Coordinates of C-alpha atoms in Angstrom, one line a residue:
X2 CA 141.8 100.9 157.6
X3 CA 140.9 101.4 153.9
X4 CA 143.2 104.4 153.8
X5 CA 146.2 102.6 155.2
X6 CA 148.1 103.1 152.0
X7 CA 147.5 106.9 152.2
X8 CA 148.7 107.1 155.8
X9 CA 151.9 105.1 154.9
X10 CA 152.5 107.2 151.8
X11 CA 152.0 110.5 153.7
X12 CA 154.4 109.2 156.4
X13 CA 157.0 108.4 153.8
X14 CA 156.4 111.8 152.1
X15 CA 156.6 113.8 155.3
X16 CA 159.8 111.9 156.3
X17 CA 161.4 112.6 153.0
X18 CA 160.2 116.2 153.1
X19 CA 161.7 116.9 156.5
X20 CA 165.0 115.1 155.5
X21 CA 165.2 117.1 152.3
X22 CA 164.5 120.4 154.0
X23 CA 167.2 119.7 156.6
X24 CA 169.6 118.6 153.9
X25 CA 168.7 121.5 151.7
X26 CA 169.2 124.0 154.6
X27 CA 172.5 122.6 155.5
X28 CA 173.5 122.3 151.8
X29 CA 172.6 125.9 151.2
X30 CA 174.5 127.1 154.2
X31 CA 177.4 124.9 153.2
X32 CA 177.4 126.3 149.7
X33 CA 177.1 129.9 151.0
X34 CA 180.1 129.2 153.3
X35 CA 182.0 127.7 150.5
X36 CA 181.2 130.6 148.2
X37 CA 182.2 133.1 150.8
X38 CA 185.4 131.2 151.5
X39 CA 186.2 131.2 147.7
X40 CA 185.5 135.0 147.6
X41 CA 187.8 135.5 150.6
X42 CA 190.5 133.5 149.0
X43 CA 190.0 135.3 145.7
X44 CA 190.2 138.7 147.4
X45 CA 193.3 137.7 149.3
X46 CA 195.0 136.6 146.1
X47 CA 193.9 139.8 144.4
X48 CA 195.4 141.8 147.3
X49 CA 198.7 140.0 147.2
X50 CA 198.8 140.5 143.4
X51 CA 198.1 144.3 143.9
X52 CA 200.9 144.5 146.4
X53 CA 203.3 143.1 143.8
X54 CA 202.0 145.1 140.8
X55 CA 201.7 148.4 142.6
X56 CA 204.9 148.0 144.6
X57 CA 203.3 149.5 147.7
X58 CA 205.8 147.8 149.9
X59 CA 208.6 149.8 148.3
X60 CA 207.2 153.3 148.7
X61 CA 206.3 155.6 151.7
X62 CA 202.5 155.5 152.1
X63 CA 202.1 158.9 153.6
X64 CA 204.4 160.8 151.2
X65 CA 203.1 159.1 148.1
X66 CA 199.4 159.1 149.0
X67 CA 198.3 161.0 145.9
X68 CA 200.4 158.8 143.7
X69 CA 198.9 155.7 145.2
X70 CA 195.4 157.1 144.8
X71 CA 196.0 157.7 141.2
X72 CA 197.5 154.3 140.6
X73 CA 194.7 152.4 142.3
X74 CA 191.8 154.2 140.8
X75 CA 191.9 152.5 137.4
X76 CA 192.2 149.1 139.0
X77 CA 188.8 149.2 140.5
X78 CA 187.0 148.3 137.4
X79 CA 189.5 145.6 136.5
X80 CA 189.3 143.9 139.8
X81 CA 185.6 144.6 140.4
X82 CA 186.2 145.5 144.0
X83 CA 186.8 148.5 146.2
X84 CA 190.5 149.0 147.1
X85 CA 191.6 150.9 150.2
X86 CA 195.1 151.6 151.5
X87 CA 195.4 152.4 155.2
X88 CA 198.6 153.4 157.0
X89 CA 199.9 152.1 160.3
X90 CA 197.9 154.7 162.3
X91 CA 194.6 153.7 160.6
X92 CA 194.4 156.8 158.4
X93 CA 193.0 156.1 154.9
X94 CA 195.7 156.8 152.4
X95 CA 193.8 155.9 149.2
X96 CA 190.3 154.6 148.3
X97 CA 188.8 153.8 145.0
X98 CA 185.2 154.6 146.1
X99 CA 185.5 157.6 148.3
X100 CA 187.8 160.6 148.9
X101 CA 190.3 159.3 151.3
X102 CA 190.5 162.6 153.1
X103 CA 186.8 162.4 153.9
X104 CA 187.0 159.0 155.4
X105 CA 187.4 158.5 159.1
X106 CA 190.2 156.6 160.8
X107 CA 189.9 152.8 160.1
X108 CA 191.9 151.6 163.1
X109 CA 188.6 150.4 164.7
X110 CA 187.8 148.2 161.7
X111 CA 188.1 144.5 162.7
X112 CA 190.0 143.4 159.6
X113 CA 192.4 146.3 160.1
X114 CA 192.9 145.4 163.8
X115 CA 193.6 141.8 162.9
X116 CA 196.5 142.8 160.7
X117 CA 197.9 145.9 162.5
X118 CA 197.3 144.9 166.1
X119 CA 197.1 141.1 166.0
X120 CA 199.8 140.8 163.4
X121 CA 197.8 138.3 161.3
X122 CA 198.6 137.7 157.6
X123 CA 195.1 138.4 156.6
X124 CA 192.1 140.1 158.2
X125 CA 188.5 139.3 157.1
X126 CA 185.3 140.9 158.2
X127 CA 181.7 141.1 156.9
X128 CA 179.5 144.1 157.9
X129 CA 177.3 146.8 156.6
X130 CA 179.3 149.7 155.1
X131 CA 178.6 153.0 156.9
X132 CA 179.5 154.9 153.7
X133 CA 178.0 152.7 151.1
X134 CA 174.9 151.5 153.0
X135 CA 175.0 147.8 152.3
X136 CA 176.9 144.6 153.5
X137 CA 180.4 144.2 152.4
X138 CA 183.1 141.6 152.5
X139 CA 186.4 143.0 153.6
X140 CA 189.8 141.3 153.2
X141 CA 192.9 143.0 154.4
X142 CA 196.6 142.1 154.0
X143 CA 199.6 143.8 155.6
X144 CA 202.0 146.2 153.7
X145 CA 205.4 145.4 155.0
X146 CA 208.7 147.3 154.5
X147 CA 211.9 145.7 155.6
X148 CA 209.9 143.2 157.7
X149 CA 207.9 146.0 159.4
X150 CA 204.2 146.4 158.8
X151 CA 203.6 149.9 157.4
X152 CA 200.0 149.7 156.6
X153 CA 197.1 147.6 155.2
X154 CA 195.8 146.9 151.7
X155 CA 192.1 146.2 151.9
X156 CA 190.0 144.9 149.2
X157 CA 186.2 144.7 149.6
X158 CA 183.3 143.7 147.5
X159 CA 179.6 144.0 147.9
X160 CA 177.8 141.0 149.3
X161 CA 174.9 141.8 147.2
X162 CA 176.3 139.6 144.4
X163 CA 177.0 136.9 147.0
X164 CA 173.5 137.1 148.3
X165 CA 172.2 137.0 144.8
X166 CA 174.3 134.0 144.0
X167 CA 173.2 132.3 147.2
X168 CA 169.6 133.2 146.5
X169 CA 169.9 131.7 143.0
X170 CA 171.5 128.7 144.7
X171 CA 168.5 128.4 147.0
X172 CA 166.1 128.6 144.1
X173 CA 168.0 125.9 142.3
X174 CA 168.0 123.7 145.3
X175 CA 164.3 124.4 145.9
X176 CA 163.6 123.4 142.3
X177 CA 165.7 120.3 142.4
X178 CA 164.3 119.3 145.8
X179 CA 160.7 120.1 144.7
X180 CA 161.1 117.8 141.6
X181 CA 162.7 115.2 143.9
X182 CA 159.8 115.5 146.4
X183 CA 157.3 115.0 143.6
X184 CA 159.2 112.0 142.4
X185 CA 159.7 110.6 145.9
X186 CA 156.0 111.3 146.7
X187 CA 154.9 109.3 143.6
X188 CA 157.3 106.5 144.5
X189 CA 156.2 106.6 148.2
X190 CA 152.5 106.3 147.3
X191 CA 153.2 103.6 144.7
X192 CA 155.2 101.6 147.2
X193 CA 152.7 102.1 150.0
X194 CA 149.9 101.0 147.7
X195 CA 151.9 97.9 146.8
X196 CA 152.6 97.2 150.4
X197 CA 149.1 97.9 151.7
X198 CA 147.2 96.2 148.9
X199 CA 147.8 92.7 150.3
X200 CA 147.2 94.0 153.8
X201 CA 143.9 95.5 152.7
X202 CA 143.0 92.2 151.0
X203 CA 143.9 90.3 154.2
X204 CA 141.7 92.7 156.2
X205 CA 138.8 92.2 153.7
X206 CA 139.1 88.5 153.9
X207 CA 139.2 88.7 157.7
X208 CA 136.1 90.8 157.7
X209 CA 134.4 88.3 155.3
X210 CA 135.3 85.5 157.7
X211 CA 133.9 87.5 160.6
X212 CA 130.6 87.9 158.6
X213 CA 130.4 84.1 157.9
X214 CA 131.6 84.4 154.3
X215 CA 134.0 81.5 154.7
X216 CA 134.5 81.0 150.9
X217 CA 136.6 84.3 150.8
X218 CA 140.3 83.8 149.9
X219 CA 143.4 86.0 149.4
X220 CA 144.3 85.8 145.7
X221 CA 146.9 88.7 145.3
X222 CA 150.6 87.9 145.0
X223 CA 152.7 88.7 148.0
X224 CA 156.2 88.1 149.2
X225 CA 158.0 87.7 152.5
X226 CA 156.1 87.8 155.7
X227 CA 153.0 89.0 153.9
X228 CA 153.1 85.9 151.8
X229 CA 153.3 83.7 154.9
X230 CA 150.5 85.7 156.5
X231 CA 148.3 85.3 153.4
X232 CA 148.9 81.5 153.4
X233 CA 148.0 81.4 157.1
X234 CA 144.8 83.4 156.6
X235 CA 143.8 81.2 153.6
X236 CA 144.4 78.1 155.6
X237 CA 142.4 79.5 158.5
X238 CA 139.5 80.4 156.0
X239 CA 139.7 76.9 154.5
X240 CA 139.7 75.3 158.0
X241 CA 136.8 77.5 159.1
X242 CA 134.8 76.7 155.9
X243 CA 135.3 73.0 156.4
X244 CA 134.4 73.2 160.1
X245 CA 131.3 75.3 159.4
X246 CA 130.2 72.9 156.7
X247 CA 130.5 70.1 159.2
X248 CA 128.7 72.1 161.8
X249 CA 125.9 73.0 159.3
X250 CA 125.7 69.3 158.2
X251 CA 125.5 68.2 161.9
X252 CA 122.9 70.9 162.5
X253 CA 120.9 69.8 159.5
X254 CA 121.1 66.2 160.7
X255 CA 120.1 67.2 164.3
X256 CA 117.3 69.4 163.0
X257 CA 116.1 66.6 160.8
X258 CA 116.1 64.2 163.7
X259 CA 114.4 66.6 166.0
X260 CA 111.8 67.7 163.4
X261 CA 110.9 64.1 162.6
X262 CA 110.9 62.7 166.1
X263 CA 107.6 61.1 167.1
X264 CA 108.2 62.7 170.5
X265 CA 107.5 66.3 171.2
X266 CA 110.7 68.4 172.0
X267 CA 110.8 71.8 173.7
X268 CA 113.8 73.8 174.7
X269 CA 113.4 76.3 177.5
X270 CA 116.0 78.9 178.5
X271 CA 116.9 80.1 182.0
X272 CA 114.5 83.0 181.6
X273 CA 111.7 80.4 181.3
X274 CA 111.1 81.3 177.6
X275 CA 110.6 78.7 174.9
X276 CA 113.5 78.7 172.5
X277 CA 112.7 75.8 170.2
X278 CA 109.9 73.2 169.5
X279 CA 109.4 70.6 166.9
X280 CA 106.2 69.8 164.9
X281 CA 105.2 66.9 167.2
X282 CA 105.3 69.2 170.3
X283 CA 103.0 71.7 168.5
X284 CA 100.7 68.8 167.6
X285 CA 100.6 67.6 171.2
X286 CA 100.2 71.0 172.8
X287 CA 97.8 72.2 170.1
X288 CA 99.5 75.5 169.6
X289 CA 102.0 77.0 167.0
X290 CA 104.5 79.8 167.1
X291 CA 105.5 79.1 170.7
X292 CA 109.0 80.5 170.5
X293 CA 109.6 83.4 172.8
X294 CA 106.6 82.7 175.0
X295 CA 106.8 81.6 178.7
X296 CA 106.4 77.9 179.0
X297 CA 103.7 78.2 181.7
X298 CA 101.6 80.2 179.3
X299 CA 101.8 77.4 176.7
X300 CA 101.7 74.2 178.7
X301 CA 98.0 74.1 179.8
X302 CA 98.7 71.3 182.3
X303 CA 99.3 72.0 185.9
X304 CA 101.1 68.7 186.4
X305 CA 103.4 69.3 183.4
X306 CA 104.2 72.9 184.5
X307 CA 104.9 71.7 188.0
X308 CA 107.3 69.0 186.6
X309 CA 109.3 71.7 184.7
X310 CA 109.4 73.9 187.9
X311 CA 110.7 71.0 189.9
X312 CA 113.4 70.4 187.3
X313 CA 114.5 74.0 187.4
X314 CA 114.5 74.2 191.2
X315 CA 116.1 70.9 191.9
X316 CA 118.4 70.8 188.8
X317 CA 117.6 67.1 188.4
X318 CA 115.9 64.9 185.8
X319 CA 112.2 64.5 186.2
X320 CA 109.9 61.9 184.7
X321 CA 106.2 61.2 185.1
X322 CA 103.2 59.9 183.2
X323 CA 100.8 62.7 182.8
X324 CA 97.3 63.0 181.4
X325 CA 96.3 66.2 179.6
X326 CA 92.9 67.1 178.4
X327 CA 93.6 69.9 175.9
X328 CA 93.5 70.0 172.9
X329 CA 92.4 66.4 173.4
X330 CA 92.8 63.8 176.0
X331 CA 96.2 62.3 175.9
X332 CA 98.5 60.2 178.1
X333 CA 102.0 61.6 177.9
X334 CA 105.3 60.2 179.1
X335 CA 106.9 63.5 180.2
X336 CA 110.7 63.7 180.6
X337 CA 112.3 66.9 181.8
X338 CA 116.1 67.2 181.8
X339 CA 118.1 70.2 183.0
X340 CA 120.9 71.8 181.0
X341 CA 123.8 72.7 183.4
X342 CA 126.8 74.9 182.8
X343 CA 130.3 74.0 183.9
X344 CA 129.7 75.9 187.2
X345 CA 126.6 73.8 187.9
X346 CA 124.1 76.7 187.2
X347 CA 121.1 75.8 185.1
X348 CA 121.0 77.3 181.6
X349 CA 117.9 75.7 180.3
X350 CA 115.5 72.7 180.3
X351 CA 114.7 70.1 177.7
X352 CA 111.1 68.8 177.7
X353 CA 110.5 65.6 175.9
X354 CA 106.8 64.5 175.6
X355 CA 105.9 61.1 174.2
X356 CA 102.3 60.4 173.4
X357 CA 101.6 56.9 174.9
X358 CA 97.8 57.1 174.6
X359 CA 97.7 54.5 171.8
X360 CA 100.2 52.3 173.7
X361 CA 98.0 52.4 176.8
X362 CA 94.9 51.8 174.6
X363 CA 96.6 48.8 173.0
X364 CA 97.6 47.5 176.3
X365 CA 94.0 47.7 177.4
X366 CA 92.9 46.1 174.1
X367 CA 95.4 43.3 174.7
X368 CA 94.2 42.8 178.2
X369 CA 90.6 42.7 177.0
X370 CA 91.7 40.3 174.2
X371 CA 93.4 38.0 176.6
X372 CA 90.4 38.1 178.9
X373 CA 87.9 37.6 176.0
X374 CA 89.9 34.7 174.5
X375 CA 90.1 33.1 177.9
X376 CA 86.4 33.5 178.4
X377 CA 85.5 32.3 174.9
X378 CA 87.8 29.3 175.2
X379 CA 86.6 28.6 178.7
X380 CA 83.0 28.3 177.8
X381 CA 83.2 25.4 175.3
X382 CA 86.0 23.7 177.2
X383 CA 83.9 23.8 180.4
X384 CA 80.9 22.4 178.4
X385 CA 83.0 19.6 176.9
X386 CA 84.5 18.7 180.3
X387 CA 81.1 18.8 182.1
X388 CA 79.2 16.6 179.6
X389 CA 82.1 14.2 179.3
X390 CA 82.2 13.9 183.1
X391 CA 78.4 13.4 183.2
X392 CA 78.7 10.6 180.6
X393 CA 81.5 8.9 182.5
X394 CA 79.4 9.1 185.6
X395 CA 76.8 6.7 184.0
X396 CA 74.8 8.9 181.6
X397 CA 76.5 7.1 178.7
X398 CA 74.2 4.1 179.4
X399 CA 71.1 6.2 178.6
X400 CA 71.1 6.1 174.8
X401 CA 68.9 9.1 174.4
X402 CA 70.9 11.2 176.9
X403 CA 74.1 9.9 175.3
X404 CA 73.1 11.1 171.9
X405 CA 72.0 14.5 173.2
X406 CA 75.2 15.0 175.1
X407 CA 77.4 13.9 172.2
X408 CA 75.5 16.3 170.0
X409 CA 76.2 19.1 172.4
X410 CA 79.9 18.1 172.7
X411 CA 80.2 18.1 168.8
X412 CA 78.6 21.5 168.6
X413 CA 80.9 22.9 171.3
X414 CA 83.9 21.3 169.6
X415 CA 82.9 22.9 166.3
X416 CA 82.5 26.2 168.0
X417 CA 85.9 25.8 169.6
X418 CA 87.4 24.9 166.3
X419 CA 85.8 27.9 164.6
X420 CA 87.1 30.2 167.3
X421 CA 90.7 28.9 167.1
X422 CA 90.6 29.1 163.2
X423 CA 89.3 32.7 163.4
X424 CA 92.0 33.7 165.9
X425 CA 94.7 32.1 163.6
X426 CA 93.2 33.7 160.5
X427 CA 93.1 37.2 162.2
X428 CA 96.7 36.7 163.4
X429 CA 97.9 35.9 159.9
X430 CA 96.0 38.9 158.4
X431 CA 97.4 41.3 161.0
X432 CA 100.9 40.1 160.5
X433 CA 100.6 40.5 156.7
X434 CA 101.3 36.8 156.2
X435 CA 98.3 36.3 153.8
X436 CA 99.4 36.3 150.2
X437 CA 97.0 37.9 147.7
X438 CA 96.6 36.1 144.4
X439 CA 94.9 38.8 142.3
X440 CA 92.7 38.0 139.4
X441 CA 90.0 39.5 137.3
X442 CA 86.8 38.9 139.4
X443 CA 83.2 39.6 138.5
X444 CA 81.8 41.2 141.6
X445 CA 78.1 40.3 140.9
X446 CA 79.0 36.7 140.3
X447 CA 80.8 36.6 143.7
X448 CA 77.8 38.2 145.5
X449 CA 75.4 35.7 144.0
X450 CA 77.7 32.7 144.9
X451 CA 77.9 34.0 148.4
X452 CA 74.1 34.4 148.7
X453 CA 73.8 30.8 147.6
X454 CA 76.2 29.7 150.3
X455 CA 74.2 31.4 153.1
X456 CA 70.7 30.9 151.6
X457 CA 69.8 28.0 153.8
X458 CA 70.3 30.2 156.9
X459 CA 68.1 33.0 155.3
X460 CA 65.4 30.5 154.3
X461 CA 65.3 29.2 157.9
X462 CA 64.4 32.7 159.1
X463 CA 62.2 33.6 156.1
X464 CA 64.6 36.4 155.1
X465 CA 64.7 37.5 151.5
X466 CA 68.1 38.0 149.9
X467 CA 68.1 40.7 147.2
X468 CA 71.1 40.5 144.8
X469 CA 72.5 43.5 142.9
X470 CA 70.8 44.3 139.6
X471 CA 73.6 45.4 137.2
X472 CA 73.3 46.5 133.6
X473 CA 76.8 45.4 132.9
X474 CA 79.4 43.3 134.7
X475 CA 81.7 45.1 137.1
X476 CA 85.2 43.6 137.2
X477 CA 87.8 44.1 139.9
X478 CA 91.3 43.0 140.5
X479 CA 91.0 40.9 143.7
X480 CA 91.3 37.5 145.3
X481 CA 88.0 35.7 144.9
X482 CA 88.1 33.8 148.1
X483 CA 89.0 36.9 150.2
X484 CA 86.2 38.9 148.6
X485 CA 83.8 36.0 149.3
X486 CA 85.0 35.8 152.9
X487 CA 84.2 39.5 153.3
X488 CA 80.7 39.0 151.9
X489 CA 80.0 35.8 153.8
X490 CA 80.7 37.6 157.1
X491 CA 78.7 40.7 156.3
X492 CA 75.7 38.8 154.8
X493 CA 75.7 36.2 157.6
X494 CA 75.8 38.9 160.3
X495 CA 72.9 40.7 158.5
X496 CA 70.8 37.5 158.5
X497 CA 71.6 36.8 162.1
X498 CA 70.6 40.3 163.3
X499 CA 67.5 40.6 161.1
X500 CA 64.2 39.4 162.5
X501 CA 61.9 36.8 160.8
X502 CA 60.7 37.7 157.3
X503 CA 63.1 40.5 156.9
X504 CA 65.3 41.3 153.9
X505 CA 69.0 41.7 153.2
X506 CA 70.1 43.4 150.0
X507 CA 73.6 43.8 148.4
X508 CA 74.4 46.7 146.1
X509 CA 77.4 47.2 143.8
X510 CA 78.3 50.5 142.2
X511 CA 81.3 51.6 140.2
X512 CA 83.1 55.0 140.5
X513 CA 85.1 55.4 137.3
X514 CA 86.7 58.7 138.4
X515 CA 88.2 57.3 141.6
X516 CA 88.7 53.8 140.1
X517 CA 86.9 52.2 143.0
X518 CA 84.0 49.7 143.5
X519 CA 81.5 50.1 146.3
X520 CA 79.7 47.1 147.8
X521 CA 76.9 47.7 150.3
X522 CA 75.2 45.1 152.5
X523 CA 71.9 46.5 153.9
X524 CA 69.4 44.9 156.3
X525 CA 66.3 46.0 158.1
X526 CA 67.2 44.3 161.4
X527 CA 67.7 45.4 164.9
X528 CA 70.4 47.9 164.1
X529 CA 73.4 48.9 166.3
X530 CA 73.2 51.4 169.2
X531 CA 75.2 54.6 168.6
X532 CA 77.5 53.9 171.6
X533 CA 78.6 50.6 170.0
X534 CA 79.1 51.7 166.4
X535 CA 82.8 52.7 166.9
X536 CA 83.7 49.4 168.6
X537 CA 82.0 46.8 166.4
X538 CA 85.2 46.1 164.5
X539 CA 87.1 45.3 167.7
X540 CA 87.9 41.6 168.4
X541 CA 85.4 39.7 170.5
X542 CA 83.2 42.8 170.8
X543 CA 79.4 42.0 170.6
X544 CA 76.5 44.3 170.8
X545 CA 74.2 41.4 172.1
X546 CA 76.6 38.9 173.6
X547 CA 73.8 36.4 174.5
X548 CA 72.4 36.3 171.0
X549 CA 75.8 36.2 169.4
X550 CA 76.9 33.2 171.4
X551 CA 73.6 31.5 170.7
X552 CA 74.1 32.0 167.0
X553 CA 77.5 30.4 167.2
X554 CA 79.5 33.6 166.4
X555 CA 83.0 34.1 167.6
X556 CA 83.0 37.9 167.7
X557 CA 85.9 38.0 165.3
X558 CA 84.1 38.2 162.0
X559 CA 83.9 42.0 161.6
X560 CA 87.5 42.3 162.8
X561 CA 88.6 39.9 160.1
X562 CA 86.6 41.7 157.5
X563 CA 88.1 45.0 158.4
X564 CA 91.7 43.7 158.2
X565 CA 91.1 41.9 154.9
X566 CA 89.6 45.1 153.4
X567 CA 92.5 47.3 154.6
X568 CA 95.0 44.8 153.4
X569 CA 93.4 45.1 149.9
X570 CA 93.8 48.9 150.2
X571 CA 90.1 49.5 150.8
X572 CA 87.9 51.0 153.4
X573 CA 84.8 49.8 155.4
X574 CA 82.2 52.0 157.0
X575 CA 78.9 51.3 158.9
X576 CA 75.7 53.3 159.2
X577 CA 73.0 52.1 161.5
X578 CA 69.7 53.2 163.1
X579 CA 68.7 51.2 166.1
X580 CA 65.5 49.3 165.3
X581 CA 65.5 50.2 161.6
X582 CA 68.6 48.4 160.1
X583 CA 72.2 48.6 159.3
X584 CA 74.3 49.3 156.1
X585 CA 77.9 48.1 155.8
X586 CA 79.8 49.9 153.0
X587 CA 83.0 48.4 151.5
X588 CA 85.1 50.5 149.1
X589 CA 87.7 48.5 147.2
X590 CA 90.2 49.7 144.5
X591 CA 89.7 48.3 141.0

């Protein structure tokens, strides 16, 4: 297609060449005919003039043959032609080229027959002369006497000059036509290039559009239908570019949505090969670069593979809650949808996996929380109701028993109050409703103040409280009451779970590089079993329920501590050896 201009130019050139050859041939033949006709007319006129000047019509041809020969001989050079006189019988009377007596009878000559036998005014013939050996043009006119034809005056010339003239004419025509062809060829190729340049540009733009280069446009100037075609192609390119931009934008949006979905997405084609996955699916399945693999090689769950098979076989939506154990135990909400063509045949399957492990865990936690709250509230309420009923039944009249029961009722009321306040406090912290009034706080000062608060409990059990020994004050941006609440819970727990004559120490260190402060609360108490360490921050969870309840604990202290620490942007860890002691570590930003 790139040589279209050459093909068009050659077509024009060949067309002009053929036309000019045909025109040249007919022109040459026409000119040759015209030239011969002019020679014939000239010879005819010369013959008539000779008849007049030589007075051949007034003399007897046979008797005056010698005289006629003598008179005609000088005229040959003047006329430039051969002159022959023939009598009525065809005998040559005189000839300017040959001896008339040696010439045969000319009655069989066509030009002579036309005059003597056919009675024409002129006889013309072209043939090769038997005596001279080359082609001649013969023109014969009658010699009449008293209205009777006595003979023929024939003038002939060699056609060699005519042929030379015609050949020269052909050369001239060839030269003219050659120059014309060169000019026409140049014009043809120039016009073809001008015609095909916009066509080639249109083709180039079309190829660019086919190769997704939608920015390509036709910029050349065109006219007529090519101009309309150029405008149409440019409008098409503009429309395609706009549509592709919209498609790309939609693809980017769709890709962004799919890539950032919290659910795993997998697209499977009709050949059971994975076409596309998102990062969450890779995280759930525990494998990367799944594209191109068979889904039953990747999905390491029989239940999930069976669900996909059912979707492909039945061409219907499938949904099931499935538990997988690799790469870790997860509970998945699996949704498998078929992709159907217009004819109803299946072209692919979309697998959507949503990890509901945490949801199910939270549901269990909620159920346990409700059960624990019910149990914790039930115990003091039952005690209050029981002792109140006992008093109403008559025990109130026993002063000692009344005092004892009222004391128990007060303690259970206080416990119920603490439980409700802890639940409300934990709820506020979890819902981020607690405002933090930050101030510059001396950590050592808060620790000492907290130890003074719980010292009575420590003295009662003979437990030694060891404060931090700092060379210089360590300041932190925090809310003093919240920091003290953290320490009260941790130190109180340490005292509760430390046997008689034990010790509880608090350490404070500063990490300048990380801009954090680390607070440790260490005891040499009963410790925490390994199986319970991961759960001690759960609400209402107790390692030793009987002892905790006896100590008046609600089971919410450590959960409150964890939420306060995390709301401050910190972290809390625990290390414990059963029977040796426990260390709680709180890391807070400065």
